[in-house]
């Protein structure tokens, strides 16, 4: 699941790994809540004077991880109609994922492997009853690659560690990712 800048690889690129779509972080007081990671060192945990309940932070991280799991499963089949996608993503995020899966399906390629994540909640708004959140991550898509349906690996389809920024909000009573951006390999 990678974006490449060369002409040949662009045909097989998955736009869902959008480079430099930067989601700006606000200059307001931010809360940072780290989740233990199995793929890297744990991040520092800093909270404001009135942190939301742990369950809110857990729900945000579960929605974020759920989006990546649903996207990886759908990418194995290049299935833009996979119903699990809309359980964890909405708005721009869902549009990016569907568009990229449609392009892969049209090009006859699938993606194998999963992005490793280590997300941190960086902001919850408003602080007392959060309805919106921001997540920062240093994801690693180095173990993913694109293959033709015949099983031939697509050249130059590997990735690496890159900064990921995401926005989430409560929709119909549950947290979903509404936008995300992946920066270039080596950005974290």
N, CA, C and O of each residue as an XYZ file, in Angstrom:
752
protein
N       0.832     -1.174      0.000
C       0.000      0.000      0.000
C       0.876      1.237      0.000
O       1.108      1.826      1.056
N       1.370      1.645     -1.162
C       2.336      2.730     -1.193
C       2.060      3.676     -2.347
O       1.476      3.289     -3.360
N       2.483      4.912     -2.184
C       2.454      5.908     -3.243
C       3.886      6.046     -3.744
O       4.814      6.178     -2.947
N       4.063      6.016     -5.023
C       5.386      6.183     -5.597
C       5.318      7.322     -6.597
O       4.267      7.588     -7.180
N       6.447      7.994     -6.792
C       6.463      9.147     -7.664
C       6.915      8.821     -9.078
O       6.799      9.679     -9.953
N       7.413      7.648     -9.338
C       7.824      7.333    -10.691
C       6.600      6.947    -11.522
O       5.615      6.438    -10.989
N       6.670      7.188    -12.798
C       5.540      6.987    -13.691
C       5.052      5.536    -13.712
O       3.846      5.297    -13.658
N       5.961      4.572    -13.789
C       5.576      3.166    -13.874
C       4.837      2.719    -12.621
O       3.784      2.088    -12.716
N       5.365      3.031    -11.475
C       4.750      2.578    -10.229
C       3.451      3.317     -9.940
O       2.609      2.793     -9.210
N       3.256      4.514    -10.485
C       2.044      5.293    -10.233
C       0.806      4.515    -10.661
O      -0.249      4.644    -10.041
N       0.918      3.728    -11.689
C      -0.213      2.936    -12.171
C      -0.745      2.009    -11.086
O      -1.942      1.727    -11.038
N       0.142      1.537    -10.215
C      -0.234      0.581     -9.193
C      -0.374      1.218     -7.807
O      -0.654      0.521     -6.832
N      -0.187      2.503     -7.717
C      -0.174      3.175     -6.412
C      -1.534      3.128     -5.744
O      -2.566      3.123     -6.415
N      -1.531      3.092     -4.419
C      -2.759      3.171     -3.638
C      -2.839      4.575     -3.077
O      -2.049      4.933     -2.203
N      -3.772      5.377     -3.557
C      -3.863      6.753     -3.067
C      -4.167      6.843     -1.585
O      -3.977      7.909     -1.000
N      -4.639      5.752     -0.936
C      -4.958      5.855      0.475
C      -3.733      6.145      1.314
O      -3.858      6.599      2.451
N      -2.548      5.891      0.775
C      -1.329      6.243      1.484
C      -0.862      7.583      0.938
O       0.197      7.691      0.319
N      -1.660      8.574      1.177
C      -1.475      9.880      0.590
C      -0.246     10.560      1.184
O      -0.080     10.649      2.400
N       0.616     11.040      0.271
C       1.816     11.730      0.704
C       1.523     13.221      0.740
O       0.954     13.778     -0.199
N       1.900     13.833      1.789
C       1.815     15.263      1.999
C       0.389     15.788      1.833
O       0.165     16.782      1.142
N      -0.553     15.130      2.459
C      -1.914     15.638      2.533
C      -2.086     16.319      3.883
O      -3.197     16.696      4.256
N      -0.987     16.478      4.615
C      -0.873     16.988      5.970
C      -2.142     17.437      6.653
O      -2.838     18.336      6.181
N      -2.426     16.814      7.744
C      -3.506     17.269      8.592
C      -2.841     18.134      9.652
O      -2.114     17.624     10.505
N      -3.081     19.423      9.604
C      -2.417     20.335     10.533
C      -2.901     20.088     11.948
O      -4.083     19.850     12.194
N      -1.961     20.149     12.863
C      -2.343     20.039     14.263
C      -2.518     21.438     14.803
O      -1.798     22.356     14.411
N      -3.457     21.603     15.688
C      -3.760     22.940     16.199
C      -2.722     23.363     17.210
O      -1.969     22.546     17.741
N      -2.698     24.666     17.466
C      -1.780     25.217     18.452
C      -2.379     25.210     19.846
O      -1.770     25.729     20.782
N      -3.560     24.631     19.998
C      -4.211     24.591     21.294
C      -3.515     23.580     22.184
O      -2.661     22.813     21.740
N      -3.906     23.599     23.470
C      -3.367     22.619     24.414
C      -3.707     21.240     23.893
O      -4.857     20.969     23.547
N      -2.727     20.376     23.836
C      -2.960     19.037     23.335
C      -2.757     18.023     24.431
O      -1.994     18.239     25.373
N      -3.460     16.903     24.293
C      -3.313     15.787     25.199
C      -2.677     14.664     24.417
O      -3.064     14.407     23.277
N      -1.721     13.999     25.001
C      -1.062     12.890     24.333
C      -1.234     11.655     25.186
O      -0.901     11.643     26.371
N      -1.762     10.613     24.561
C      -1.975      9.363     25.263
C      -1.413      8.269     24.390
O      -1.897      8.054     23.279
N      -0.411      7.579     24.865
C       0.244      6.537     24.071
C      -0.380      5.191     24.354
O      -0.858      4.923     25.456
N      -0.366      4.352     23.339
C      -0.793      2.976     23.466
C       0.456      2.136     23.365
O       1.323      2.428     22.541
N       0.578      1.097     24.180
C       1.755      0.243     24.067
C       1.878     -0.310     22.651
O       0.883     -0.700     22.040
N       3.082     -0.342     22.145
C       3.328     -0.809     20.791
C       4.197     -2.056     20.826
O       5.113     -2.179     21.639
N       3.887     -2.965     19.931
C       4.720     -4.154     19.818
C       5.792     -3.956     18.759
O       6.685     -4.791     18.610
N       5.705     -2.842     18.014
C       6.647     -2.647     16.920
C       7.625     -1.508     17.163
O       8.399     -1.180     16.265
N       7.621     -0.895     18.338
C       8.546      0.187     18.582
C       8.502      0.606     20.032
O       7.713      0.073     20.812
N       9.349      1.561     20.405
C       9.382      2.014     21.785
C       8.103      2.745     22.137
O       7.492      3.390     21.285
N       7.698      2.642     23.398
C       6.486      3.312     23.855
C       6.713      4.812     23.871
O       7.802      5.284     24.195
N       5.679      5.553     23.521
C       5.760      7.013     23.508
C       5.527      7.551     24.911
O       4.945      6.879     25.763
N       5.987      8.763     25.134
C       5.738      9.411     26.413
C       4.264      9.712     26.550
O       3.587      9.991     25.561
N       3.761      9.658     27.781
C       2.365      9.923     28.042
C       2.261     11.243     28.776
O       2.825     11.400     29.860
N       1.541     12.199     28.193
C       1.312     13.482     28.844
C      -0.161     13.814     28.687
O      -0.719     13.671     27.600
N      -0.786     14.252     29.756
C      -2.191     14.591     29.685
C      -2.413     15.964     30.271
O      -1.584     16.466     31.031
N      -3.547     16.582     29.915
C      -3.899     17.868     30.482
C      -4.369     17.655     31.913
O      -4.391     16.527     32.405
N      -4.745     18.741     32.578
C      -5.175     18.638     33.964
C      -6.488     17.884     34.118
O      -6.763     17.357     35.196
N      -7.309     17.817     33.072
C      -8.576     17.094     33.133
C      -8.689     16.127     31.964
O      -9.425     16.397     31.014
N      -7.972     14.999     32.014
C      -8.017     14.070     30.882
C      -9.369     13.379     30.796
O     -10.009     13.135     31.819
N      -9.808     13.063     29.583
C     -11.022     12.279     29.419
C     -10.798     10.879     29.998
O      -9.672     10.485     30.302
N     -11.863     10.167     30.136
C     -11.740      8.816     30.671
C     -10.901      7.962     29.745
O     -10.833      8.208     28.541
N     -10.271      6.967     30.313
C      -9.429      6.064     29.530
C     -10.247      5.397     28.422
O      -9.729      5.137     27.335
N     -11.505      5.125     28.694
C     -12.306      4.434     27.687
C     -12.473      5.271     26.421
O     -12.549      4.703     25.331
N     -12.533      6.600     26.524
C     -12.626      7.446     25.331
C     -11.359      7.300     24.506
O     -11.426      7.131     23.289
N     -10.217      7.362     25.154
C      -8.952      7.220     24.447
C      -8.850      5.836     23.809
O      -8.397      5.701     22.672
N      -9.267      4.826     24.533
C      -9.256      3.466     23.991
C     -10.182      3.339     22.787
O      -9.850      2.654     21.819
N     -11.332      3.990     22.838
C     -12.274      3.943     21.716
C     -11.677      4.608     20.473
O     -11.834      4.109     19.359
N     -10.993      5.737     20.672
C     -10.349      6.433     19.552
C      -9.293      5.529     18.922
O      -9.259      5.369     17.702
N      -8.433      4.940     19.748
C      -7.371      4.078     19.225
C      -7.937      2.811     18.586
O      -7.391      2.319     17.598
N      -9.026      2.278     19.144
C      -9.661      1.090     18.554
C     -10.228      1.419     17.174
O     -10.136      0.604     16.256
N     -10.808      2.597     17.027
C     -11.343      2.995     15.717
C     -10.203      3.159     14.703
O     -10.321      2.726     13.557
N      -9.116      3.777     15.127
C      -7.962      3.974     14.249
C      -7.385      2.625     13.817
O      -7.177      2.383     12.628
N      -7.132      1.754     14.790
C      -6.610      0.423     14.461
C      -7.603     -0.372     13.616
O      -7.213     -1.121     12.720
N      -8.887     -0.199     13.912
C      -9.919     -0.891     13.135
C      -9.914     -0.483     11.678
O     -10.119     -1.317     10.796
N      -9.679      0.804     11.416
C      -9.607      1.271     10.031
C      -8.464      0.575      9.297
O      -8.640      0.107      8.172
N      -7.280      0.506      9.937
C      -6.137     -0.139      9.280
C      -6.377     -1.629      9.066
O      -6.008     -2.171      8.025
N      -6.989     -2.289     10.034
C      -7.276     -3.719      9.875
C      -8.274     -3.942      8.742
O      -8.087     -4.839      7.919
N      -9.331     -3.135      8.693
C     -10.342     -3.272      7.638
C      -9.735     -2.964      6.273
O     -10.021     -3.647      5.290
N      -8.896     -1.933      6.218
C      -8.262     -1.562      4.960
C      -7.330     -2.672      4.480
O      -7.320     -2.999      3.293
N      -6.552     -3.252      5.383
C      -5.634     -4.327      4.993
C      -6.383     -5.549      4.483
O      -5.989     -6.163      3.491
N      -7.471     -5.898      5.174
C      -8.270     -7.051      4.741
C      -8.876     -6.800      3.368
O      -8.840     -7.675      2.502
N      -9.433     -5.605      3.164
C     -10.029     -5.273      1.866
C      -8.963     -5.206      0.774
O      -9.235     -5.570     -0.371
N      -7.754     -4.746      1.108
C      -6.675     -4.625      0.122
C      -6.177     -5.988     -0.345
O      -5.669     -6.114     -1.459
N      -6.320     -7.016      0.504
C      -5.924     -8.364      0.096
C      -6.766     -8.856     -1.082
O      -6.335     -9.727     -1.838
N      -7.961     -8.299     -1.235
C      -8.867     -8.663     -2.334
C      -9.098     -7.487     -3.284
O      -9.789     -7.627     -4.293
N      -8.518     -6.323     -2.959
C      -8.797     -5.077     -3.683
C     -10.302     -4.885     -3.801
O     -10.837     -4.681     -4.891
N     -10.974     -4.954     -2.650
C     -12.436     -4.904     -2.600
C     -12.927     -3.566     -2.052
O     -12.986     -3.378     -0.836
N     -13.283     -2.627     -2.948
C     -13.762     -1.326     -2.485
C     -15.160     -1.375     -1.870
O     -15.621     -0.378     -1.316
N     -15.832     -2.503     -1.957
C     -17.189     -2.625     -1.398
C     -17.206     -3.344     -0.058
O     -18.283     -3.633      0.464
N     -16.046     -3.640      0.510
C     -15.980     -4.369      1.788
C     -16.757     -3.599      2.857
O     -16.433     -2.445      3.139
N     -17.773     -4.218      3.455
C     -18.621     -3.508      4.418
C     -17.885     -3.074      5.682
O     -18.296     -2.107      6.323
N     -16.818     -3.757      6.052
C     -16.104     -3.388      7.273
C     -15.405     -2.034      7.163
O     -15.061     -1.438      8.184
N     -15.193     -1.545      5.955
C     -14.539     -0.251      5.782
C     -15.350      0.871      6.420
O     -14.788      1.732      7.098
N     -16.651      0.868      6.212
C     -17.494      1.945      6.741
C     -17.759      1.813      8.239
O     -18.354      2.710      8.836
N     -17.334      0.726      8.850
C     -17.471      0.588     10.301
C     -16.428      1.409     11.041
O     -16.626      1.756     12.206
N     -15.313      1.726     10.374
C     -14.211      2.427     11.036
C     -13.793      3.707     10.334
O     -12.983      4.460     10.876
N     -14.317      3.978      9.147
C     -13.922      5.165      8.390
C     -15.158      5.836      7.797
O     -16.161      5.184      7.507
N     -15.063      7.154      7.626
C     -16.140      7.945      7.032
C     -15.515      9.139      6.311
O     -14.306      9.362      6.382
N     -16.344      9.885      5.630
C     -15.941     11.134      4.984
C     -14.722     10.936      4.085
O     -14.672      9.992      3.296
N     -13.732     11.840      4.208
C     -12.553     11.805      3.334
C     -11.766     10.506      3.476
O     -11.257      9.979      2.487
N     -11.662      9.988      4.691
C     -10.905      8.751      4.905
C     -11.523      7.600      4.114
O     -10.813      6.877      3.416
N     -12.829      7.429      4.219
C     -13.497      6.348      3.498
C     -13.384      6.556      1.989
O     -13.166      5.599      1.246
N     -13.532      7.798      1.535
C     -13.394      8.088      0.104
C     -12.003      7.714     -0.411
O     -11.883      7.122     -1.483
N     -10.947      8.055      0.343
C      -9.569      7.723     -0.068
C      -9.376      6.217     -0.170
O      -8.784      5.714     -1.125
N      -9.885      5.510      0.830
C      -9.713      4.054      0.857
C     -10.444      3.404     -0.314
O      -9.871      2.572     -1.018
N     -11.694      3.774     -0.526
C     -12.485      3.200     -1.616
C     -11.848      3.512     -2.970
O     -11.745      2.638     -3.830
N     -11.427      4.750     -3.152
C     -10.808      5.146     -4.426
C      -9.546      4.324     -4.690
O      -9.340      3.854     -5.809
N      -8.707      4.147     -3.680
C      -7.465      3.405     -3.875
C      -7.728      1.930     -4.162
O      -7.056      1.326     -4.998
N      -8.707      1.352     -3.468
C      -9.038     -0.053     -3.710
C      -9.638     -0.237     -5.103
O      -9.394     -1.250     -5.758
N     -10.408      0.723     -5.543
C     -10.980      0.660     -6.891
C      -9.874      0.707     -7.946
O      -9.912     -0.041     -8.923
N      -8.896      1.584     -7.748
C      -7.770      1.678     -8.687
C      -7.001      0.360     -8.724
O      -6.670     -0.137     -9.800
N      -6.716     -0.209     -7.550
C      -6.012     -1.494     -7.515
C      -6.823     -2.587     -8.189
O      -6.277     -3.396     -8.939
N      -8.119     -2.615     -7.926
C      -8.975     -3.621     -8.551
C      -8.955     -3.478    -10.071
O      -8.835     -4.468    -10.793
N      -9.074     -2.245    -10.550
C      -9.040     -1.994    -11.995
C      -7.710     -2.401    -12.617
O      -7.661     -2.826    -13.771
N      -6.613     -2.266    -11.836
C      -5.282     -2.622    -12.336
C      -4.924     -4.083    -12.088
O      -3.848     -4.531    -12.484
N      -5.814     -4.827    -11.439
C      -5.574     -6.247    -11.216
C      -4.498     -6.542    -10.188
O      -3.800     -7.551    -10.295
N      -4.352     -5.676     -9.190
C      -3.356     -5.914     -8.151
C      -4.016     -6.000     -6.781
O      -5.086     -5.437     -6.552
N      -3.359     -6.711     -5.884
C      -3.786     -6.833     -4.493
C      -2.595     -6.463     -3.616
O      -1.454     -6.444     -4.078
N      -2.868     -6.172     -2.359
C      -1.800     -5.830     -1.420
C      -1.707     -6.902     -0.359
O      -2.712     -7.308      0.224
N      -0.499     -7.354     -0.117
C      -0.254     -8.340      0.940
C       0.549     -7.678      2.041
O       1.399     -6.826      1.780
N       0.273     -8.073      3.270
C       0.967     -7.508      4.419
C       0.112     -6.464      5.115
O      -0.904     -6.020      4.581
N       0.529     -6.082      6.299
C      -0.222     -5.125      7.114
C       0.682     -4.001      7.579
O       1.865     -4.202      7.855
N       0.105     -2.821      7.660
C       0.816     -1.672      8.198
C       0.909     -1.841      9.712
O      -0.096     -2.114     10.369
N       2.097     -1.682     10.262
C       2.278     -1.733     11.717
C       2.071     -0.321     12.253
O       2.642      0.639     11.736
N       1.257     -0.205     13.287
C       0.952      1.106     13.833
C       1.356      1.198     15.302
O       1.464      0.190     16.001
N       1.575      2.418     15.743
C       1.857      2.731     17.149
C       1.244      4.107     17.429
O       1.963      5.066     17.708
N      -0.097      4.197     17.352
C      -0.749      5.508     17.422
C      -0.749      6.130     18.815
O      -0.667      5.448     19.837
N      -0.843      7.441     18.802
C      -0.941      8.232     20.021
C      -2.075      9.237     19.835
O      -2.131      9.920     18.813
N      -2.968      9.335     20.796
C      -4.006     10.358     20.768
C      -3.319     11.671     21.132
O      -2.737     11.786     22.210
N      -3.384     12.662     20.240
C      -2.722     13.942     20.484
C      -3.687     15.040     20.880
O      -3.273     16.056     21.439
N      -4.970     14.852     20.598
C      -5.940     15.884     20.942
C      -7.323     15.274     21.049
O      -7.710     14.430     20.240
N      -8.057     15.708     22.052
C      -9.461     15.348     22.220
C     -10.228     16.646     22.434
O      -9.863     17.446     23.296
N     -11.297     16.863     21.650
C     -12.039     18.111     21.694
C     -13.540     17.829     21.767
O     -14.034     16.976     21.029
N     -14.274     18.520     22.632
C     -13.815     19.319     23.759
C     -13.268     18.406     24.856
O     -13.549     17.208     24.856
N     -12.502     18.951     25.775
C     -11.835     18.115     26.770
C     -12.780     17.315     27.672
O     -12.468     16.178     28.025
N     -13.913     17.880     28.046
C     -14.800     17.191     29.003
C     -15.654     16.101     28.362
O     -15.898     15.073     28.994
N     -16.105     16.289     27.153
C     -16.937     15.300     26.453
C     -16.482     15.238     24.999
O     -17.161     15.763     24.116
N     -15.351     14.611     24.744
C     -14.750     14.653     23.401
C     -15.667     14.093     22.315
O     -16.293     13.046     22.483
N     -15.727     14.816     21.202
C     -16.466     14.398     20.015
C     -15.541     14.331     18.804
O     -15.901     13.770     17.770
N     -14.349     14.907     18.939
C     -13.352     14.888     17.874
C     -11.993     14.550     18.471
O     -11.720     14.852     19.632
N     -11.150     13.924     17.669
C      -9.821     13.540     18.139
C      -8.829     13.615     16.990
O      -9.191     13.560     15.815
N      -7.575     13.743     17.370
C      -6.470     13.653     16.413
C      -5.512     12.583     16.917
O      -5.284     12.430     18.117
N      -4.965     11.852     15.963
C      -4.030     10.770     16.279
C      -2.770     10.979     15.444
O      -2.839     11.318     14.262
N      -1.631     10.771     16.074
C      -0.345     10.788     15.371
C       0.243      9.385     15.460
O       0.039      8.669     16.440
N       0.968      9.014     14.428
C       1.507      7.661     14.356
C       2.799      7.686     13.558
O       3.013      8.559     12.717
N       3.643      6.725     13.834
C       4.790      6.458     12.979
C       4.563      5.036     12.474
O       5.095      4.072     13.025
N       3.772      4.927     11.428
C       3.415      3.625     10.891
C       4.518      3.057     10.022
O       5.347      3.786      9.478
N       4.510      1.751      9.905
C       5.525      1.074      9.104
C       4.825      0.158      8.107
O       4.263     -0.872      8.479
N       4.869      0.549      6.839
C       4.278     -0.276      5.785
C       5.362     -1.008      4.993
O       5.150     -1.392      3.843
N       6.521     -1.194      5.619
C       7.645     -1.855      4.962
C       7.431     -3.329      4.682
O       8.135     -3.913      3.859
N       6.465     -3.941      5.359
C       6.195     -5.363      5.125
C       4.974     -5.570      4.237
O       4.426     -6.670      4.173
N       4.551     -4.513      3.556
C       3.459     -4.646      2.597
C       4.019     -4.523      1.189
O       5.040     -3.871      0.970
N       3.351     -5.146      0.253
C       3.749     -5.057     -1.152
C       2.550     -5.385     -2.016
O       1.623     -6.071     -1.586
N       2.582     -4.894     -3.223
C       1.523     -5.161     -4.201
C       1.920     -6.345     -5.083
O       3.088     -6.537     -5.421
N       0.912     -7.122     -5.438
C       1.101     -8.279     -6.304
C       0.007     -8.303     -7.348
O      -1.118     -7.867     -7.102
N       0.350     -8.817     -8.516
C      -0.692     -9.052     -9.505
C      -1.552    -10.198     -9.006
O      -1.141    -10.936     -8.110
N      -2.715    -10.352     -9.563
C      -3.591    -11.456     -9.142
C      -2.947    -12.814     -9.440
O      -3.330    -13.828     -8.857
N      -1.969    -12.826    -10.350
C      -1.240    -14.058    -10.661
C      -0.117    -14.320     -9.653
O       0.553    -15.350     -9.724
N       0.089    -13.387     -8.715
C       1.092    -13.594     -7.678
C       2.453    -12.996     -7.947
O       3.390    -13.253     -7.191
N       2.596    -12.200     -9.007
C       3.872    -11.571     -9.335
C       3.968    -10.237     -8.598
O       3.074     -9.395     -8.687
N       5.062    -10.063     -7.875
C       5.242     -8.820     -7.112
C       5.424     -7.635     -8.053
O       6.171     -7.704     -9.029
N       4.726     -6.547     -7.738
C       4.847     -5.319     -8.516
C       6.150     -4.630     -8.107
O       6.378     -4.413     -6.917
N       7.005     -4.284     -9.066
C       8.281     -3.638     -8.734
C       8.065     -2.337     -7.958
O       7.064     -1.644     -8.139
N       9.025     -2.028     -7.096
C       9.018     -0.784     -6.328
C       7.738     -0.580     -5.536
O       7.216      0.534     -5.481
N       7.227     -1.636     -4.924
C       5.986     -1.489     -4.154
C       6.194     -1.693     -2.657
O       5.265     -2.072     -1.944
N       7.412     -1.443     -2.179
C       7.652     -1.583     -0.740
C       7.689     -0.199     -0.105
O       7.850      0.807     -0.797
N       7.541     -0.154      1.198
C       7.472      1.121      1.903
C       8.480      1.192      3.022
O       9.617      0.742      2.881
N       8.054      1.764      4.141
C       8.912      1.920      5.305
C       8.195      2.723      6.367
O       6.972      2.858      6.339
N       8.963      3.256      7.307
C       8.367      4.027      8.403
C       8.022      5.424      7.901
O       8.823      6.085      7.241
N       6.797      5.856      8.237
C       6.343      7.170      7.807
C       5.352      7.739      8.806
O       4.625      7.005      9.476
N       5.339      9.049      8.890
C       4.414      9.738      9.781
C       3.000      9.625      9.220
O       2.769      9.792      8.022
N       2.059      9.336     10.126
C       0.644      9.272      9.773
C      -0.093     10.201     10.726
O       0.142     10.173     11.934
N      -0.975     11.015     10.190
C      -1.820     11.880     10.998
C      -3.267     11.575     10.644
O      -3.606     11.398      9.474
N      -4.116     11.516     11.666
C      -5.521     11.179     11.419
C      -6.445     12.043     12.267
O      -6.091     12.486     13.360
N      -7.631     12.265     11.732
C      -8.714     12.933     12.448
C      -9.824     11.914     12.636
O     -10.128     11.126     11.740
N     -10.413     11.947     13.802
C     -11.541     11.063     14.096
C     -12.651     11.905     14.708
O     -12.407     12.972     15.271
N     -13.883     11.400     14.585
C     -14.999     12.047     15.261
C     -16.054     10.999     15.564
O     -16.046      9.893     15.024
N     -16.956     11.386     16.442
C     -18.063     10.501     16.783
C     -19.138     10.668     15.710
O     -19.624     11.772     15.464
N     -19.496      9.557     15.080
C     -20.551      9.534     14.067
C     -21.514      8.432     14.465
O     -21.109      7.284     14.648
N     -22.781      8.775     14.599
C     -23.810      7.796     14.976
C     -23.414      7.034     16.244
O     -23.638      5.828     16.351
N     -22.823      7.753     17.199
C     -22.505      7.157     18.487
C     -21.221      6.369     18.581
O     -20.960      5.753     19.615
N     -20.395      6.365     17.522
C     -19.135      5.626     17.586
C     -18.028      6.430     16.914
O     -18.282      7.250     16.031
N     -16.800      6.179     17.348
C     -15.646      6.864     16.782
C     -15.305      6.269     15.426
O     -15.287      5.049     15.265
N     -15.030      7.137     14.441
C     -14.581      6.714     13.114
C     -13.487      7.668     12.644
O     -13.443      8.828     13.053
N     -12.612      7.171     11.789
C     -11.579      8.001     11.174
C     -12.242      8.763     10.033
O     -12.873      8.164      9.163
N     -12.096     10.100     10.041
C     -12.712     10.912      8.989
C     -11.704     11.429      7.976
O     -12.092     11.827      6.878
N     -10.427     11.433      8.314
C      -9.387     11.825      7.372
C      -8.051     11.316      7.897
O      -7.872     11.156      9.104
N      -7.134     11.067      7.008
C      -5.784     10.660      7.391
C      -4.825     10.992      6.275
O      -5.218     11.122      5.115
N      -3.573     11.126      6.632
C      -2.526     11.379      5.658
C      -1.276     10.629      6.053
O      -0.915     10.560      7.228
N      -0.624     10.070      5.057
C       0.662      9.390      5.275
C       1.713     10.202      4.545
O       1.575     10.496      3.357
N       2.756     10.557      5.260
C       3.838     11.321      4.660
C       4.872     10.377      4.047
O       4.695      9.159      4.072
N       5.929     10.929      3.508
C       6.910     10.130      2.786
C       7.657      9.171      3.721
O       7.757      9.392      4.928
N       8.175      8.101      3.116
C       8.982      7.133      3.865
C      10.164      7.885      4.475
O      10.816      8.694      3.814
N      10.424      7.598      5.754
C      11.514      8.241      6.460
C      11.099      9.494      7.219
O      11.942     10.149      7.832
N       9.811      9.840      7.189
C       9.346     11.054      7.873
C       9.249     10.871      9.383
O       8.973     11.836     10.096
N       9.466      9.670      9.883
C       9.524      9.452     11.330
C      10.467      8.302     11.630
O      10.662      7.951     12.794
